[in-house]
C-alpha cells in the first residue's frame, strides 16, 4: 500500500484540511506489468513476419530484380506474411472487443443448433482440404442465452483447431446435448492430443504447444484466448481433456434459455 497525505489549499480563516490517498500498489503494479507483457508479446509476434517482409522486399529490389519467376515466388511469400499480420491484428481486435464487454453478460436468446450447423458448413472446406469429415450430432432444439456472433466465433475456433491439429483422414465430432440444466457442446478430434502439463495454459494469449506447427497451420495463438473470454462473458464453462496419441475434446457449457 502507498499512503500519500496532501494539504488542501487553506481557505482564509478555516482550519487546514488534509487528504489521505491510499493506493493498492499490488493491483496497479500488476496491471502495469500485464500491460507491458502484452505489448512485449504483441511486438514479438509481429516482429517475425515484419522481418520477413523487409527481407523479401530487399530481395525483390536486389537479387530477384530481373527474374520474373523469382519475383512471383517472393510476392506470394510477401502476401502470406501480410496475411499473417492481418490475422494477428484481427484476432487482437476481437479479443479486446470481447474483453471490454466481459462484465456484461449477453441477454438475447440464440439457437445453438443454427450456430453449430453454420460453423460446420463454413468449416467443410477446411475439412476437405485435410481429407477429414465433420460429424454433427444435435438435439432437436437447443436455445441458450447468448450472442450468436460471439458463439459462432467460439465454436469456429474450436472446430478450426480440431481440423488443424487432428490427424488427416479422421473425423471431427461436434456433439451437443443438455446436461445439468446447461447446454453442453463437445468438439472432439483424433490426433496427437495435448501433453497434460500444457493444458492449463492453452487459453493464455499466444501460448502454443508447438510454435512451428501452429504457424504452419496459420495459427495466431489467440484462438483459445478468444474462446475463454466468450465463455466467461456467457457465464459458461470450458473444459479441456486430452489423451496423448488419441485426441482432444473441448467441452463448452452454456446457460440454457429460460423455458
Ligand atoms: P493457434 O492459433 O496456435 O491454434 P489457439 O489459441 O487456438 O492458437 O491454440 C493454442 C494452442 O493449443 C495451439 O497452438 C496448439 O498447440 C494447442 N491446441 C489447440 N487445439 C488443439 C487440438 N484440438 N489438438 C491439439 N492441440 C491443440
Coordinates of C-alpha atoms and ligand atoms in Angstrom, one line a residue:
X1 CA 0.0 0.0 0.0
X2 CA 1.1 3.5 -0.7
X3 CA -0.2 6.3 1.5
X4 CA 0.0 9.9 0.4
X5 CA -1.1 12.8 2.6
X6 CA -1.5 16.2 1.0
X7 CA -2.6 19.5 2.4
X8 CA -5.5 21.1 0.7
X9 CA -5.3 24.9 0.0
X10 CA -6.3 26.7 3.2
X11 CA -9.3 28.9 2.9
X12 CA -8.9 32.1 4.8
X13 CA -9.9 31.7 8.4
X14 CA -10.7 28.0 8.1
X15 CA -8.7 25.3 9.7
X16 CA -6.3 23.4 7.4
X17 CA -7.5 20.3 5.7
X18 CA -5.6 17.3 4.6
X19 CA -6.4 14.5 2.2
X20 CA -5.1 11.0 2.5
X21 CA -4.8 8.8 -0.6
X22 CA -4.2 5.1 -0.2
X23 CA -3.2 3.2 -3.4
X24 CA -3.3 -0.6 -3.6
X25 CA 0.0 -0.8 -5.4
X26 CA -0.2 -4.5 -5.9
X27 CA -3.2 -4.1 -8.2
X28 CA -1.9 -1.1 -10.2
X29 CA 1.6 -2.7 -10.4
X30 CA 0.1 -5.9 -11.6
X31 CA -1.9 -4.0 -14.2
X32 CA 1.2 -2.2 -15.4
X33 CA 3.1 -5.5 -15.6
X34 CA 0.3 -7.1 -17.5
X35 CA 0.2 -4.2 -20.0
X36 CA 3.9 -4.3 -20.6
X37 CA 3.9 -8.1 -21.0
X38 CA 1.1 -7.7 -23.5
X39 CA 2.9 -5.0 -25.5
X40 CA 6.1 -7.2 -25.5
X41 CA 4.1 -10.3 -26.7
X42 CA 2.4 -8.4 -29.5
X43 CA 5.6 -6.8 -30.6
X44 CA 7.3 -10.2 -30.6
X45 CA 4.6 -11.8 -32.6
X46 CA 4.6 -9.1 -35.2
X47 CA 8.4 -8.8 -35.4
X48 CA 8.9 -12.1 -37.1
X49 CA 6.6 -11.6 -40.1
X50 CA 7.7 -7.9 -40.4
X51 CA 11.3 -9.0 -40.6
X52 CA 10.4 -11.5 -43.3
X53 CA 8.5 -8.7 -45.2
X54 CA 11.6 -6.5 -45.1
X55 CA 14.0 -9.1 -46.3
X56 CA 11.6 -10.2 -49.1
X57 CA 11.4 -6.6 -50.3
X58 CA 15.2 -6.3 -50.1
X59 CA 15.4 -9.4 -52.3
X60 CA 12.8 -8.1 -54.7
X61 CA 14.8 -4.9 -55.1
X62 CA 18.1 -6.8 -55.4
X63 CA 18.8 -10.4 -56.3
X64 CA 15.4 -11.0 -57.9
X65 CA 15.2 -7.7 -59.7
X66 CA 15.5 -9.2 -63.2
X67 CA 14.0 -12.6 -62.5
X68 CA 10.2 -12.6 -63.1
X69 CA 9.8 -16.2 -61.8
X70 CA 11.6 -15.4 -58.6
X71 CA 9.6 -12.3 -58.3
X72 CA 6.3 -14.3 -58.4
X73 CA 7.6 -16.6 -55.7
X74 CA 8.6 -13.7 -53.4
X75 CA 5.4 -11.8 -54.0
X76 CA 3.5 -14.9 -52.9
X77 CA 5.6 -15.1 -49.7
X78 CA 5.0 -11.4 -49.2
X79 CA 1.3 -11.9 -49.4
X80 CA 1.5 -14.8 -46.9
X81 CA 3.4 -12.7 -44.3
X82 CA 1.0 -9.8 -44.7
X83 CA -2.0 -12.1 -44.3
X84 CA -0.4 -13.5 -41.1
X85 CA 0.0 -10.0 -39.7
X86 CA -3.6 -9.1 -40.7
X87 CA -4.9 -12.3 -38.9
X88 CA -3.0 -11.4 -35.7
X89 CA -4.4 -7.8 -35.7
X90 CA -7.9 -9.1 -36.5
X91 CA -7.8 -11.6 -33.6
X92 CA -6.3 -9.0 -31.2
X93 CA -9.2 -6.6 -32.0
X94 CA -11.8 -9.4 -31.5
X95 CA -10.2 -10.3 -28.2
X96 CA -10.1 -6.7 -27.0
X97 CA -13.8 -6.1 -28.0
X98 CA -14.9 -9.2 -26.1
X99 CA -12.8 -8.4 -23.1
X100 CA -14.3 -4.9 -23.0
X101 CA -17.9 -6.3 -22.6
X102 CA -17.0 -9.2 -20.5
X103 CA -18.6 -7.9 -17.3
X104 CA -21.9 -7.5 -19.2
X105 CA -23.5 -10.9 -19.8
X106 CA -25.5 -11.2 -23.1
X107 CA -29.3 -11.2 -22.7
X108 CA -30.6 -12.4 -26.1
X109 CA -31.6 -16.0 -27.0
X110 CA -29.6 -17.9 -29.6
X111 CA -30.5 -21.2 -31.2
X112 CA -27.3 -23.1 -30.7
X113 CA -28.2 -25.7 -33.3
X114 CA -28.2 -23.0 -36.0
X115 CA -24.9 -21.7 -34.9
X116 CA -23.4 -25.2 -34.9
X117 CA -24.8 -26.0 -38.3
X118 CA -23.4 -22.8 -39.7
X119 CA -20.0 -23.4 -38.2
X120 CA -20.0 -27.0 -39.7
X121 CA -20.9 -25.6 -43.1
X122 CA -18.2 -22.9 -43.1
X123 CA -15.6 -25.5 -41.9
X124 CA -16.4 -28.0 -44.7
X125 CA -13.9 -26.6 -47.0
X126 CA -11.0 -26.8 -44.4
X127 CA -12.1 -30.3 -43.6
X128 CA -12.0 -31.4 -47.2
X129 CA -8.5 -29.9 -47.6
X130 CA -7.2 -32.2 -44.9
X131 CA -9.3 -35.1 -46.0
X132 CA -11.3 -35.0 -42.8
X133 CA -15.0 -35.4 -42.0
X134 CA -17.3 -33.4 -39.7
X135 CA -19.8 -35.4 -37.8
X136 CA -22.5 -33.4 -36.1
X137 CA -24.9 -34.7 -33.5
X138 CA -27.5 -32.2 -32.3
X139 CA -30.7 -32.5 -30.1
X140 CA -33.9 -31.3 -31.6
X141 CA -33.6 -27.8 -30.1
X142 CA -31.0 -26.1 -28.0
X143 CA -31.6 -22.5 -27.0
X144 CA -29.1 -20.6 -24.9
X145 CA -28.7 -17.1 -23.5
X146 CA -26.1 -15.7 -25.8
X147 CA -24.7 -13.6 -28.6
X148 CA -24.9 -15.5 -31.9
X149 CA -21.8 -13.8 -33.4
X150 CA -19.6 -14.5 -30.4
X151 CA -20.8 -18.1 -30.1
X152 CA -20.2 -18.6 -33.8
X153 CA -16.7 -17.3 -33.3
X154 CA -16.2 -19.6 -30.3
X155 CA -17.2 -22.8 -32.0
X156 CA -15.5 -21.9 -35.2
X157 CA -12.2 -21.6 -33.3
X158 CA -12.7 -25.0 -31.7
X159 CA -13.6 -26.7 -34.9
X160 CA -10.8 -25.0 -36.8
X161 CA -8.3 -26.2 -34.2
X162 CA -9.7 -29.8 -34.3
X163 CA -9.3 -29.7 -38.1
X164 CA -5.8 -28.1 -37.9
X165 CA -4.4 -30.4 -35.2
X166 CA -6.4 -33.6 -35.8
X167 CA -4.9 -36.4 -37.9
X168 CA -5.6 -36.3 -41.7
X169 CA -8.3 -38.6 -42.8
X170 CA -10.0 -38.7 -39.3
X171 CA -13.4 -37.3 -38.2
X172 CA -14.1 -34.3 -36.0
X173 CA -17.2 -34.7 -33.9
X174 CA -19.5 -31.9 -32.7
X175 CA -21.8 -33.3 -30.1
X176 CA -24.4 -31.1 -28.4
X177 CA -26.7 -32.1 -25.5
X178 CA -28.4 -30.9 -22.4
X179 CA -26.7 -31.7 -19.1
X180 CA -27.4 -30.4 -15.6
X181 CA -29.5 -27.6 -16.9
X182 CA -26.8 -26.4 -19.2
X183 CA -26.3 -26.7 -22.9
X184 CA -23.2 -28.8 -23.5
X185 CA -21.2 -28.9 -26.7
X186 CA -18.2 -31.1 -27.1
X187 CA -15.8 -30.8 -30.1
X188 CA -13.5 -33.9 -30.3
X189 CA -10.7 -34.8 -32.6
X190 CA -8.5 -37.8 -33.2
X191 CA -4.9 -36.7 -33.2
X192 CA -1.7 -36.2 -31.3
X193 CA -3.5 -34.8 -28.2
X194 CA -2.0 -32.3 -25.8
X195 CA 0.5 -33.2 -23.1
X196 CA -1.1 -32.7 -19.7
X197 CA 1.3 -30.0 -18.5
X198 CA 0.3 -27.7 -21.3
X199 CA -3.5 -27.9 -20.8
X200 CA -3.9 -25.2 -18.0
X201 CA -2.0 -22.7 -20.1
X202 CA -3.7 -23.2 -23.5
X203 CA -6.1 -20.3 -23.1
X204 CA -3.3 -17.7 -22.5
X205 CA -2.8 -15.5 -25.4
X206 CA 0.0 -16.6 -27.8
X207 CA 0.5 -19.8 -25.8
X208 CA 1.2 -22.7 -28.2
X209 CA 2.4 -26.3 -27.6
X210 CA 4.2 -26.4 -30.9
X211 CA 5.0 -23.0 -32.3
X212 CA 6.2 -24.3 -35.7
X213 CA 3.1 -26.4 -36.2
X214 CA 0.7 -23.6 -35.2
X215 CA 2.4 -21.1 -37.5
X216 CA 2.5 -23.6 -40.4
X217 CA -1.3 -24.1 -40.0
X218 CA -1.8 -20.3 -40.0
X219 CA -2.5 -20.0 -36.2
X220 CA -2.2 -16.8 -34.3
X221 CA -2.1 -18.3 -30.8
X222 CA -5.2 -16.3 -29.9
X223 CA -8.0 -18.7 -30.8
X224 CA -8.4 -20.3 -27.4
X225 CA -7.9 -16.9 -25.6
X226 CA -10.9 -15.7 -27.6
X227 CA -12.8 -18.9 -26.7
X228 CA -12.2 -18.4 -23.0
X229 CA -13.3 -14.8 -22.9
X230 CA -16.5 -15.6 -24.9
X231 CA -17.3 -18.4 -22.4
X232 CA -16.6 -16.1 -19.5
X233 CA -18.9 -13.4 -20.8
X234 CA -21.6 -16.0 -21.3
X235 CA -21.1 -17.2 -17.7
X236 CA -20.3 -20.7 -19.1
X237 CA -17.5 -23.1 -18.6
X238 CA -14.8 -24.6 -20.8
X239 CA -13.2 -28.0 -20.1
X240 CA -10.3 -29.4 -22.0
X241 CA -9.5 -33.1 -21.9
X242 CA -6.9 -34.9 -24.0
X243 CA -5.1 -38.2 -24.3
X244 CA -1.8 -38.2 -26.0
X245 CA -1.7 -40.0 -29.3
X246 CA -5.5 -40.3 -29.2
X247 CA -7.0 -36.9 -29.4
X248 CA -8.6 -34.0 -27.5
X249 CA -12.1 -32.9 -26.5
X250 CA -13.0 -29.3 -25.8
X251 CA -16.3 -29.0 -24.0
X252 CA -18.3 -25.8 -23.5
X253 CA -21.3 -25.5 -21.2
X254 CA -23.6 -22.5 -21.6
X255 CA -26.7 -21.4 -19.6
X256 CA -29.9 -22.6 -21.3
X257 CA -32.5 -20.0 -22.2
X258 CA -35.5 -20.0 -19.8
X259 CA -38.4 -22.2 -20.8
Ligands
LIG1 P1 -3.3 -21.4 -32.6 O1 -3.6 -20.2 -33.4 O2 -1.9 -21.6 -32.4 O3 -4.0 -22.6 -33.0 P2 -5.0 -21.4 -30.2 O4 -5.1 -20.4 -29.1 O5 -6.2 -21.7 -30.9 O6 -3.8 -20.9 -31.1 O7 -4.5 -22.8 -29.5 C1 -3.3 -22.7 -28.7 C2 -2.5 -24.0 -28.8 O8 -3.2 -25.1 -28.3 C3 -2.2 -24.4 -30.3 O9 -1.1 -23.8 -30.8 C4 -2.0 -25.9 -30.1 O10 -0.7 -26.1 -29.7 C5 -2.9 -26.3 -29.0 N1 -4.2 -26.9 -29.5 C6 -5.4 -26.2 -29.6 N2 -6.3 -27.0 -30.1 C7 -5.8 -28.3 -30.2 C8 -6.3 -29.5 -30.6 N3 -7.5 -29.7 -31.0 N4 -5.4 -30.6 -30.6 C9 -4.1 -30.4 -30.2 N5 -3.6 -29.2 -29.8 C10 -4.4 -28.1 -29.8

